[in-house]
Amino acid sequence: MNKKYCIAIIVVIVVAAIIGTVLGILLTSPSADENEVAIRAFTINHETNTFEMDGKPFRYVAGSFHYFRALPQTWRQKLKTLKAGGLNAVDIYIQWSLHNPEDGVYHWDGIANIQQFVEIAEEEGLYVILRPGPYICAEIDNGGLPYWLARKYPGIKVRTKDENYLFEVGKWYSMLMPIFEKHLYGNGGNIIMVQIENEYGAFGACDEVYKEFLRDETFRYTNDKAILFTTDRPIGDELKCGQVDDVFVTTDFGLSNFTEVQSHFRKLRDIQPTGPLVNTEFYTGWLTHWQEPNARRGAADLAKTLDYMLLLGANVDFYMYFGGTNFGFWAGANDWGIGRYMADITSYDYDAPMDEAGNPTAKYRTFREIIQKYIKVSDESDIPEKQKTMSLRALTLEPINSILSSEGRSTLGSRQTKSSTLLTFEQMRQFSGFILYETELPKFTRDPSNLVITDLRDRALIYVDGEFVGAMSRENYISTLPISANFGSRLSILVENQGRINFQIADDYKGIRDRVRVQSFHNSQQSYTTLTDWIITGYPFDNYADLEALLKSSKEDYRIDASGNALDGPIVFYTEFNIDEDEEIADTYWDTTDWDKGFIFVNGFNLGRYWSVGPQITMYIPKDILKYGKNEIYVVELQKAPLNFKMNFLNGPIFINDEAV
Ligand SMILES: *[C@@H]1O[C@H](CO)[C@@H](O)[C@H](O)[C@H]1NC(C)=O
């Protein structure tokens, strides 16, 4: 350094010191350390290719944890476990449909108390990576978008510049984003990053107007107090398609060898030559659908990928670190093409480092070993012990009634709607559950004839004169059913919504979208009669009091055959049992073996769907919904119950057909 520069710098320092002192005297506040406040910022250094926190290099190792998949009473314990795994940040999606389930209705309490979640994370010493979507995929119904958008604006083009969509997103952000304002890093909080859209490149629309709208709409609330970013897969042009001007780009990928890790990050470098490397979704396992093997991903190979990324200086966010449960009817579905609609299972265990109950697994310890080579991790003694479990004594349930009986209809069903055409769930203003479509069959000229449902969403149980005659399924590509003339004339079709598509979403209206016909052959010609004059009844199962009302009014108006088959409609089962003060309440798992398909409420809480086809065989029952004194269980079994009506409980989960993916 030459002398002239040296003097210039000294002059600058002296002047700065004088100004600083004067300002210090003018602005002295007894509580705040103004030097610290002045430099509080989370930024990007494009020379060192790192993040900087208050001017110092910073790297995050974060874990995804969806608050909507764990009971709020358990958030703190789970965040402590996540932190003890060596992580310094938690990544959260926001599920719009949870907070805004109907137009104009907002929830912010209990499991929807997102502000409390962020505050607990802060108290536990974790930074937050906020991913508000509004589309989040996440294997959640409709990718987190509220179902009512499609009702209010038929044909709406979500995730594009469709003006109705932009209007609703703007309105939603005006409700949501102010909650986070004081929690942004630059405002003194713990939120360091905020995502724009979610793997938008994979959607293929590359809509510049929408991307810029969402960036500006987000910036309105974040104001440079946190870093805005996008996440896209290092596949084809997706990174480019999802990129927005002035927004930091990150990528996502799972199990990879060193060559592949380098190649993925090179694709990121191609469109963003400097700045820190970030993998926002490092897949610790994978999602699972019903009717397929249970996805597993080995810890040892993943640990190598993790090591490579950290060695290259990258920031890593595990997806998922804790997966949790798709409670109620929130599980989504995927559609990989014709006949490949597949509903997601209720468990979102994901083979993540923390299991469905939130306990550390072997994978957790393997990852922690790698992480501690690179960043300071908390003491090993901070790792919580595995929580206790119990196998609750076996319970015998009592069949209460069929949901299609007159009591079932009056307590669980909506008011009947008459319509010449079939109305969808959306038109019936019903998020999920079931819709019953009923009409008269024409007089058959050929026996049997085929009943044909066009565009069934998603599964139908079919009854003629109240008797079960068969099922149809979108998943299994079954849309016809032979019906004999002597079966009767009254046709009842009970359609189950198995979850809206969460990836590549488009118009997944539920119910029967097209029509129902009777098909027969005359002189080698097919002839069709389209059925009309429908009577439509909704069964949303979104009000626990309805089940209690059924229990009260029940006249045992149901039939079960010698094999346990429900003959005239799904049957509601009930039991109550006591837990004494001297017993210990712990997590337990209902072993659904011998039950068939349905869902379960425990003490008023819908724990989600079960299905004998697997691979998920047990239903996780968190200890926090059990209580001392009287507990109540309702099971709605759609098809077939065990003959002794017994529920057995286990100490741990069962998944069948594990498959390495
Ligand atoms: C990395 O994986 C790719 C794709 O499976 C494979 O072609 C390549 O040979 C592997 N490279 C090394 C160094 O193992």
mmCIF file of C-alpha atoms in Angstrom, residues 146-431:
data_model
loop_
_atom_site.group_PDB
_atom_site.id
_atom_site.type_symbol
_atom_site.label_atom_id
_atom_site.label_comp_id
_atom_site.label_asym_id
_atom_site.label_seq_id
_atom_site.Cartn_x
_atom_site.Cartn_y
_atom_site.Cartn_z
ATOM 1 C CA PRO A 146 -56.812 -23.943 -1.557
ATOM 2 C CA TYR A 147 -59.363 -26.078 -3.400
ATOM 3 C CA TRP A 148 -61.822 -23.176 -3.523
ATOM 4 C CA LEU A 149 -59.742 -21.297 -6.102
ATOM 5 C CA ALA A 150 -61.022 -23.749 -8.714
ATOM 6 C CA ARG A 151 -64.601 -23.293 -7.536
ATOM 7 C CA LYS A 152 -64.493 -19.509 -7.463
ATOM 8 C CA TYR A 153 -62.748 -19.249 -10.820
ATOM 9 C CA PRO A 154 -63.561 -22.299 -12.966
ATOM 10 C CA GLY A 155 -60.698 -22.875 -15.391
ATOM 11 C CA ILE A 156 -58.266 -20.746 -13.335
ATOM 12 C CA LYS A 157 -54.673 -21.113 -14.499
ATOM 13 C CA VAL A 158 -52.764 -21.283 -11.230
ATOM 14 C CA ARG A 159 -49.026 -20.474 -11.154
ATOM 15 C CA THR A 160 -49.380 -18.138 -14.156
ATOM 16 C CA LYS A 161 -50.262 -14.500 -14.764
ATOM 17 C CA ASP A 162 -53.999 -15.387 -14.718
ATOM 18 C CA GLU A 163 -55.394 -12.210 -13.160
ATOM 19 C CA ASN A 164 -57.702 -14.039 -10.756
ATOM 20 C CA TYR A 165 -54.777 -16.076 -9.480
ATOM 21 C CA LEU A 166 -52.594 -12.987 -9.044
ATOM 22 C CA PHE A 167 -55.427 -11.214 -7.232
ATOM 23 C CA GLU A 168 -55.877 -14.094 -4.784
ATOM 24 C CA VAL A 169 -52.120 -14.475 -4.191
ATOM 25 C CA GLY A 170 -51.855 -10.744 -3.496
ATOM 26 C CA LYS A 171 -54.720 -10.977 -1.015
ATOM 27 C CA TRP A 172 -53.205 -14.048 0.663
ATOM 28 C CA TYR A 173 -49.762 -12.459 0.993
ATOM 29 C CA SER A 174 -51.342 -9.358 2.539
ATOM 30 C CA MET A 175 -52.699 -11.651 5.289
ATOM 31 C CA LEU A 176 -49.653 -13.881 5.643
ATOM 32 C CA MET A 177 -46.508 -11.855 5.132
ATOM 33 C CA PRO A 178 -46.985 -9.137 7.782
ATOM 34 C CA ILE A 179 -46.827 -11.935 10.393
ATOM 35 C CA PHE A 180 -43.174 -12.481 9.493
ATOM 36 C CA GLU A 181 -42.088 -8.868 9.200
ATOM 37 C CA LYS A 182 -40.579 -8.465 12.664
ATOM 38 C CA HIS A 183 -39.052 -11.948 12.398
ATOM 39 C CA LEU A 184 -36.941 -11.121 9.346
ATOM 40 C CA TYR A 185 -33.222 -11.158 10.088
ATOM 41 C CA GLY A 186 -32.703 -7.510 9.162
ATOM 42 C CA ASN A 187 -35.510 -6.558 11.546
ATOM 43 C CA GLY A 188 -33.942 -8.441 14.446
ATOM 44 C CA GLY A 189 -35.534 -11.853 13.844
ATOM 45 C CA ASN A 190 -34.360 -15.268 12.671
ATOM 46 C CA ILE A 191 -35.764 -15.545 9.111
ATOM 47 C CA ILE A 192 -32.750 -15.362 6.801
ATOM 48 C CA MET A 193 -34.147 -16.569 3.460
ATOM 49 C CA VAL A 194 -37.544 -16.293 1.720
ATOM 50 C CA GLN A 195 -38.357 -18.370 -1.354
ATOM 51 C CA ILE A 196 -40.180 -17.208 -4.491
ATOM 52 C CA GLU A 197 -42.487 -19.927 -5.915
ATOM 53 C CA ASN A 198 -41.235 -23.518 -5.664
ATOM 54 C CA GLU A 199 -39.390 -25.486 -8.336
ATOM 55 C CA TYR A 200 -41.212 -23.280 -10.812
ATOM 56 C CA GLY A 201 -38.974 -24.458 -13.636
ATOM 57 C CA ALA A 202 -40.414 -27.967 -13.333
ATOM 58 C CA PHE A 203 -43.889 -26.566 -14.067
ATOM 59 C CA GLY A 204 -42.721 -25.512 -17.515
ATOM 60 C CA ALA A 205 -44.740 -22.290 -17.750
ATOM 61 C CA CYS A 206 -41.697 -19.970 -17.364
ATOM 62 C CA ASP A 207 -44.183 -17.105 -16.976
ATOM 63 C CA GLU A 208 -42.067 -13.947 -16.578
ATOM 64 C CA VAL A 209 -45.011 -11.757 -15.607
ATOM 65 C CA TYR A 210 -45.995 -14.126 -12.808
ATOM 66 C CA LYS A 211 -42.445 -14.604 -11.540
ATOM 67 C CA GLU A 212 -41.842 -10.862 -11.379
ATOM 68 C CA PHE A 213 -45.223 -10.257 -9.769
ATOM 69 C CA LEU A 214 -44.435 -12.788 -7.045
ATOM 70 C CA ARG A 215 -40.941 -11.363 -6.516
ATOM 71 C CA ASP A 216 -42.293 -7.824 -6.132
ATOM 72 C CA GLU A 217 -45.170 -8.957 -3.964
ATOM 73 C CA THR A 218 -42.735 -10.774 -1.651
ATOM 74 C CA PHE A 219 -40.242 -7.907 -1.614
ATOM 75 C CA ARG A 220 -43.027 -5.528 -0.535
ATOM 76 C CA TYR A 221 -42.983 -7.325 2.819
ATOM 77 C CA THR A 222 -39.339 -8.413 3.102
ATOM 78 C CA ASN A 223 -37.674 -5.222 1.922
ATOM 79 C CA ASP A 224 -34.133 -6.580 1.775
ATOM 80 C CA LYS A 225 -34.377 -7.731 5.395
ATOM 81 C CA ALA A 226 -33.899 -11.332 4.228
ATOM 82 C CA ILE A 227 -32.519 -12.886 1.039
ATOM 83 C CA LEU A 228 -35.033 -13.801 -1.661
ATOM 84 C CA PHE A 229 -34.281 -16.996 -3.559
ATOM 85 C CA THR A 230 -35.615 -19.535 -6.041
ATOM 86 C CA THR A 231 -35.046 -23.295 -6.078
ATOM 87 C CA ASP A 232 -34.977 -25.389 -9.248
ATOM 88 C CA ARG A 233 -33.766 -28.792 -10.312
ATOM 89 C CA PRO A 234 -30.497 -29.038 -12.245
ATOM 90 C CA ILE A 235 -32.420 -30.654 -15.098
ATOM 91 C CA GLY A 236 -32.781 -29.298 -18.638
ATOM 92 C CA ASP A 237 -33.673 -25.596 -18.623
ATOM 93 C CA GLU A 238 -35.488 -25.689 -15.313
ATOM 94 C CA LEU A 239 -33.032 -23.461 -13.423
ATOM 95 C CA LYS A 240 -33.372 -20.813 -16.112
ATOM 96 C CA CYS A 241 -37.145 -21.196 -16.363
ATOM 97 C CA GLY A 242 -37.571 -20.678 -12.624
ATOM 98 C CA GLN A 243 -35.055 -17.827 -12.328
ATOM 99 C CA VAL A 244 -36.235 -14.264 -11.635
ATOM 100 C CA ASP A 245 -34.086 -11.151 -12.094
ATOM 101 C CA ASP A 246 -32.410 -9.946 -8.889
ATOM 102 C CA VAL A 247 -33.315 -13.111 -7.000
ATOM 103 C CA PHE A 248 -30.683 -15.536 -5.712
ATOM 104 C CA VAL A 249 -30.760 -18.975 -7.352
ATOM 105 C CA THR A 250 -30.424 -22.315 -5.529
ATOM 106 C CA THR A 251 -30.835 -25.862 -6.748
ATOM 107 C CA ASP A 252 -31.962 -29.225 -5.341
ATOM 108 C CA PHE A 253 -30.887 -32.839 -5.736
ATOM 109 C CA GLY A 254 -30.568 -36.064 -3.756
ATOM 110 C CA LEU A 255 -28.212 -39.029 -3.734
ATOM 111 C CA SER A 256 -25.269 -38.263 -6.072
ATOM 112 C CA ASN A 257 -21.641 -39.268 -6.482
ATOM 113 C CA PHE A 258 -18.889 -36.641 -6.530
ATOM 114 C CA THR A 259 -18.973 -36.221 -10.311
ATOM 115 C CA GLU A 260 -22.717 -35.699 -10.217
ATOM 116 C CA VAL A 261 -22.549 -33.220 -7.320
ATOM 117 C CA GLN A 262 -20.013 -31.182 -9.299
ATOM 118 C CA SER A 263 -22.128 -31.371 -12.412
ATOM 119 C CA HIS A 264 -25.287 -30.236 -10.567
ATOM 120 C CA PHE A 265 -23.489 -27.248 -9.060
ATOM 121 C CA ARG A 266 -21.906 -26.451 -12.436
ATOM 122 C CA LYS A 267 -25.412 -26.073 -13.867
ATOM 123 C CA LEU A 268 -26.150 -23.625 -11.067
ATOM 124 C CA ARG A 269 -22.898 -21.755 -11.824
ATOM 125 C CA ASP A 270 -23.865 -21.561 -15.504
ATOM 126 C CA ILE A 271 -26.700 -19.213 -14.690
ATOM 127 C CA GLN A 272 -25.263 -17.677 -11.512
ATOM 128 C CA PRO A 273 -21.459 -17.500 -11.748
ATOM 129 C CA THR A 274 -20.819 -16.290 -8.178
ATOM 130 C CA GLY A 275 -22.307 -16.512 -4.703
ATOM 131 C CA PRO A 276 -22.684 -19.410 -2.281
ATOM 132 C CA LEU A 277 -23.729 -22.847 -3.529
ATOM 133 C CA VAL A 278 -27.013 -24.077 -2.070
ATOM 134 C CA ASN A 279 -28.860 -27.369 -2.290
ATOM 135 C CA THR A 280 -32.304 -26.445 -0.940
ATOM 136 C CA GLU A 281 -33.695 -29.983 -1.123
ATOM 137 C CA PHE A 282 -31.205 -32.705 -0.396
ATOM 138 C CA TYR A 283 -33.485 -35.772 -0.388
ATOM 139 C CA THR A 284 -32.968 -37.913 2.698
ATOM 140 C CA GLY A 285 -35.493 -40.481 1.517
ATOM 141 C CA TRP A 286 -38.494 -40.283 -0.739
ATOM 142 C CA LEU A 287 -42.280 -40.074 -0.788
ATOM 143 C CA THR A 288 -44.464 -43.170 -0.969
ATOM 144 C CA HIS A 289 -47.857 -43.840 -2.566
ATOM 145 C CA TRP A 290 -50.442 -46.444 -1.634
ATOM 146 C CA GLN A 291 -50.184 -49.646 -3.681
ATOM 147 C CA GLU A 292 -46.413 -49.384 -4.186
ATOM 148 C CA PRO A 293 -43.309 -50.398 -2.171
ATOM 149 C CA ASN A 294 -42.187 -48.232 0.738
ATOM 150 C CA ALA A 295 -39.410 -45.865 -0.375
ATOM 151 C CA ARG A 296 -36.110 -46.230 1.518
ATOM 152 C CA ARG A 297 -32.753 -44.562 0.894
ATOM 153 C CA GLY A 298 -29.606 -45.813 2.611
ATOM 154 C CA ALA A 299 -27.720 -43.561 5.044
ATOM 155 C CA ALA A 300 -24.160 -44.497 4.050
ATOM 156 C CA ASP A 301 -24.386 -43.353 0.412
ATOM 157 C CA LEU A 302 -26.338 -40.228 1.331
ATOM 158 C CA ALA A 303 -23.658 -39.364 3.890
ATOM 159 C CA LYS A 304 -21.082 -39.398 1.079
ATOM 160 C CA THR A 305 -23.171 -36.986 -0.994
ATOM 161 C CA LEU A 306 -23.517 -34.746 2.057
ATOM 162 C CA ASP A 307 -19.773 -34.830 2.612
ATOM 163 C CA TYR A 308 -19.069 -33.877 -1.040
ATOM 164 C CA MET A 309 -21.426 -30.912 -0.881
ATOM 165 C CA LEU A 310 -20.017 -29.602 2.381
ATOM 166 C CA LEU A 311 -16.478 -30.124 1.083
ATOM 167 C CA LEU A 312 -17.315 -27.859 -1.856
ATOM 168 C CA GLY A 313 -18.429 -25.210 0.642
ATOM 169 C CA ALA A 314 -22.121 -25.609 -0.134
ATOM 170 C CA ASN A 315 -25.072 -24.822 2.119
ATOM 171 C CA VAL A 316 -27.392 -27.767 2.522
ATOM 172 C CA ASP A 317 -31.047 -28.135 3.443
ATOM 173 C CA PHE A 318 -32.257 -31.673 4.124
ATOM 174 C CA TYR A 319 -35.631 -32.550 2.585
ATOM 175 C CA MET A 320 -37.073 -33.927 4.829
ATOM 176 C CA TYR A 321 -35.258 -33.797 8.133
ATOM 177 C CA PHE A 322 -38.493 -34.536 9.976
ATOM 178 C CA GLY A 323 -41.385 -35.697 7.767
ATOM 179 C CA GLY A 324 -44.331 -36.343 10.085
ATOM 180 C CA THR A 325 -47.895 -37.253 9.161
ATOM 181 C CA ASN A 326 -50.491 -36.290 6.539
ATOM 182 C CA PHE A 327 -53.298 -35.872 9.057
ATOM 183 C CA GLY A 328 -56.963 -35.771 8.081
ATOM 184 C CA PHE A 329 -57.569 -35.618 4.342
ATOM 185 C CA TRP A 330 -54.481 -33.511 3.552
ATOM 186 C CA ALA A 331 -52.411 -36.173 1.744
ATOM 187 C CA GLY A 332 -51.926 -35.308 -1.923
ATOM 188 C CA ALA A 333 -51.350 -37.486 -4.967
ATOM 189 C CA ASN A 334 -49.192 -37.721 -8.035
ATOM 190 C CA ASP A 335 -50.161 -38.357 -11.617
ATOM 191 C CA TRP A 336 -47.380 -39.697 -13.774
ATOM 192 C CA GLY A 337 -49.577 -40.113 -16.856
ATOM 193 C CA ILE A 338 -52.563 -42.118 -18.067
ATOM 194 C CA GLY A 339 -53.755 -44.452 -15.338
ATOM 195 C CA ARG A 340 -50.908 -43.459 -13.067
ATOM 196 C CA TYR A 341 -52.770 -41.350 -10.555
ATOM 197 C CA MET A 342 -51.306 -42.453 -7.205
ATOM 198 C CA ALA A 343 -52.508 -41.210 -3.802
ATOM 199 C CA ASP A 344 -49.854 -40.436 -1.160
ATOM 200 C CA ILE A 345 -49.861 -42.516 2.027
ATOM 201 C CA THR A 346 -50.770 -40.967 5.373
ATOM 202 C CA SER A 347 -47.327 -41.317 6.906
ATOM 203 C CA TYR A 348 -44.759 -38.791 5.708
ATOM 204 C CA ASP A 349 -41.937 -40.578 7.502
ATOM 205 C CA TYR A 350 -39.958 -40.164 4.270
ATOM 206 C CA ASP A 351 -37.145 -42.291 5.711
ATOM 207 C CA ALA A 352 -35.911 -38.981 7.120
ATOM 208 C CA PRO A 353 -33.255 -38.613 9.869
ATOM 209 C CA MET A 354 -36.077 -38.078 12.380
ATOM 210 C CA ASP A 355 -38.837 -40.693 12.150
ATOM 211 C CA GLU A 356 -42.580 -40.039 11.974
ATOM 212 C CA ALA A 357 -42.730 -39.660 15.764
ATOM 213 C CA GLY A 358 -39.756 -37.272 15.757
ATOM 214 C CA ASN A 359 -37.138 -39.652 17.153
ATOM 215 C CA PRO A 360 -33.531 -39.592 15.892
ATOM 216 C CA THR A 361 -32.695 -42.561 13.660
ATOM 217 C CA ALA A 362 -29.379 -44.147 12.680
ATOM 218 C CA LYS A 363 -29.385 -41.839 9.654
ATOM 219 C CA TYR A 364 -29.547 -38.849 12.037
ATOM 220 C CA ARG A 365 -26.314 -39.907 13.742
ATOM 221 C CA THR A 366 -24.577 -40.706 10.448
ATOM 222 C CA PHE A 367 -25.354 -37.219 9.100
ATOM 223 C CA ARG A 368 -24.350 -35.554 12.371
ATOM 224 C CA GLU A 369 -20.899 -37.167 12.137
ATOM 225 C CA ILE A 370 -20.402 -35.598 8.698
ATOM 226 C CA ILE A 371 -21.785 -32.178 9.629
ATOM 227 C CA GLN A 372 -19.474 -31.793 12.622
ATOM 228 C CA LYS A 373 -16.472 -31.989 10.306
ATOM 229 C CA TYR A 374 -17.546 -28.635 8.856
ATOM 230 C CA ILE A 375 -19.564 -26.605 11.332
ATOM 231 C CA LYS A 376 -19.804 -26.472 15.082
ATOM 232 C CA VAL A 377 -22.539 -28.785 16.303
ATOM 233 C CA SER A 378 -24.135 -28.773 19.715
ATOM 234 C CA ASP A 379 -23.122 -31.246 22.386
ATOM 235 C CA GLU A 380 -23.888 -34.917 21.841
ATOM 236 C CA SER A 381 -25.633 -34.916 25.218
ATOM 237 C CA ASP A 382 -28.245 -32.579 23.678
ATOM 238 C CA ILE A 383 -29.536 -35.417 21.499
ATOM 239 C CA PRO A 384 -32.884 -36.346 23.054
ATOM 240 C CA GLU A 385 -33.569 -39.914 24.102
ATOM 241 C CA LYS A 386 -35.982 -41.875 21.974
ATOM 242 C CA GLN A 387 -39.454 -41.145 23.328
ATOM 243 C CA LYS A 388 -41.355 -43.929 25.003
ATOM 244 C CA THR A 389 -43.983 -45.876 23.127
ATOM 245 C CA MET A 390 -46.747 -48.128 24.371
ATOM 246 C CA SER A 391 -48.876 -50.885 22.956
ATOM 247 C CA LEU A 392 -52.258 -49.904 24.247
ATOM 248 C CA ARG A 393 -54.438 -52.872 25.247
ATOM 249 C CA ALA A 394 -56.640 -54.252 22.453
ATOM 250 C CA LEU A 395 -60.000 -52.543 22.068
ATOM 251 C CA THR A 396 -63.238 -53.948 20.726
ATOM 252 C CA LEU A 397 -65.195 -51.541 18.578
ATOM 253 C CA GLU A 398 -68.913 -51.395 18.176
ATOM 254 C CA PRO A 399 -70.477 -50.986 14.737
ATOM 255 C CA ILE A 400 -72.762 -47.967 15.029
ATOM 256 C CA ASN A 401 -74.369 -47.500 11.666
ATOM 257 C CA SER A 402 -73.919 -47.289 7.920
ATOM 258 C CA ILE A 403 -73.199 -43.816 6.636
ATOM 259 C CA LEU A 404 -75.883 -44.459 3.984
ATOM 260 C CA SER A 405 -78.646 -45.350 6.485
ATOM 261 C CA SER A 406 -81.327 -42.754 7.135
ATOM 262 C CA GLU A 407 -79.543 -41.717 10.388
ATOM 263 C CA GLY A 408 -76.192 -41.692 8.571
ATOM 264 C CA ARG A 409 -77.616 -39.422 5.903
ATOM 265 C CA SER A 410 -79.267 -37.026 8.313
ATOM 266 C CA THR A 411 -76.264 -36.667 10.640
ATOM 267 C CA LEU A 412 -73.232 -37.005 8.333
ATOM 268 C CA GLY A 413 -74.658 -36.012 4.955
ATOM 269 C CA SER A 414 -75.228 -32.558 3.539
ATOM 270 C CA ARG A 415 -78.632 -31.378 2.382
ATOM 271 C CA GLN A 416 -79.555 -33.233 -0.830
ATOM 272 C CA THR A 417 -79.009 -31.389 -4.093
ATOM 273 C CA LYS A 418 -80.994 -32.259 -7.211
ATOM 274 C CA SER A 419 -79.149 -31.838 -10.485
ATOM 275 C CA SER A 420 -79.497 -33.133 -14.032
ATOM 276 C CA THR A 421 -75.693 -33.328 -14.251
ATOM 277 C CA LEU A 422 -73.056 -34.559 -11.814
ATOM 278 C CA LEU A 423 -71.668 -31.832 -9.569
ATOM 279 C CA THR A 424 -68.037 -31.914 -8.466
ATOM 280 C CA PHE A 425 -66.752 -31.562 -4.901
ATOM 281 C CA GLU A 426 -65.823 -28.007 -5.831
ATOM 282 C CA GLN A 427 -69.330 -27.191 -7.048
ATOM 283 C CA MET A 428 -70.688 -28.709 -3.832
ATOM 284 C CA ARG A 429 -68.256 -26.450 -1.893
ATOM 285 C CA GLN A 430 -66.718 -29.496 -0.292
ATOM 286 C CA PHE A 431 -62.956 -29.849 0.221
#
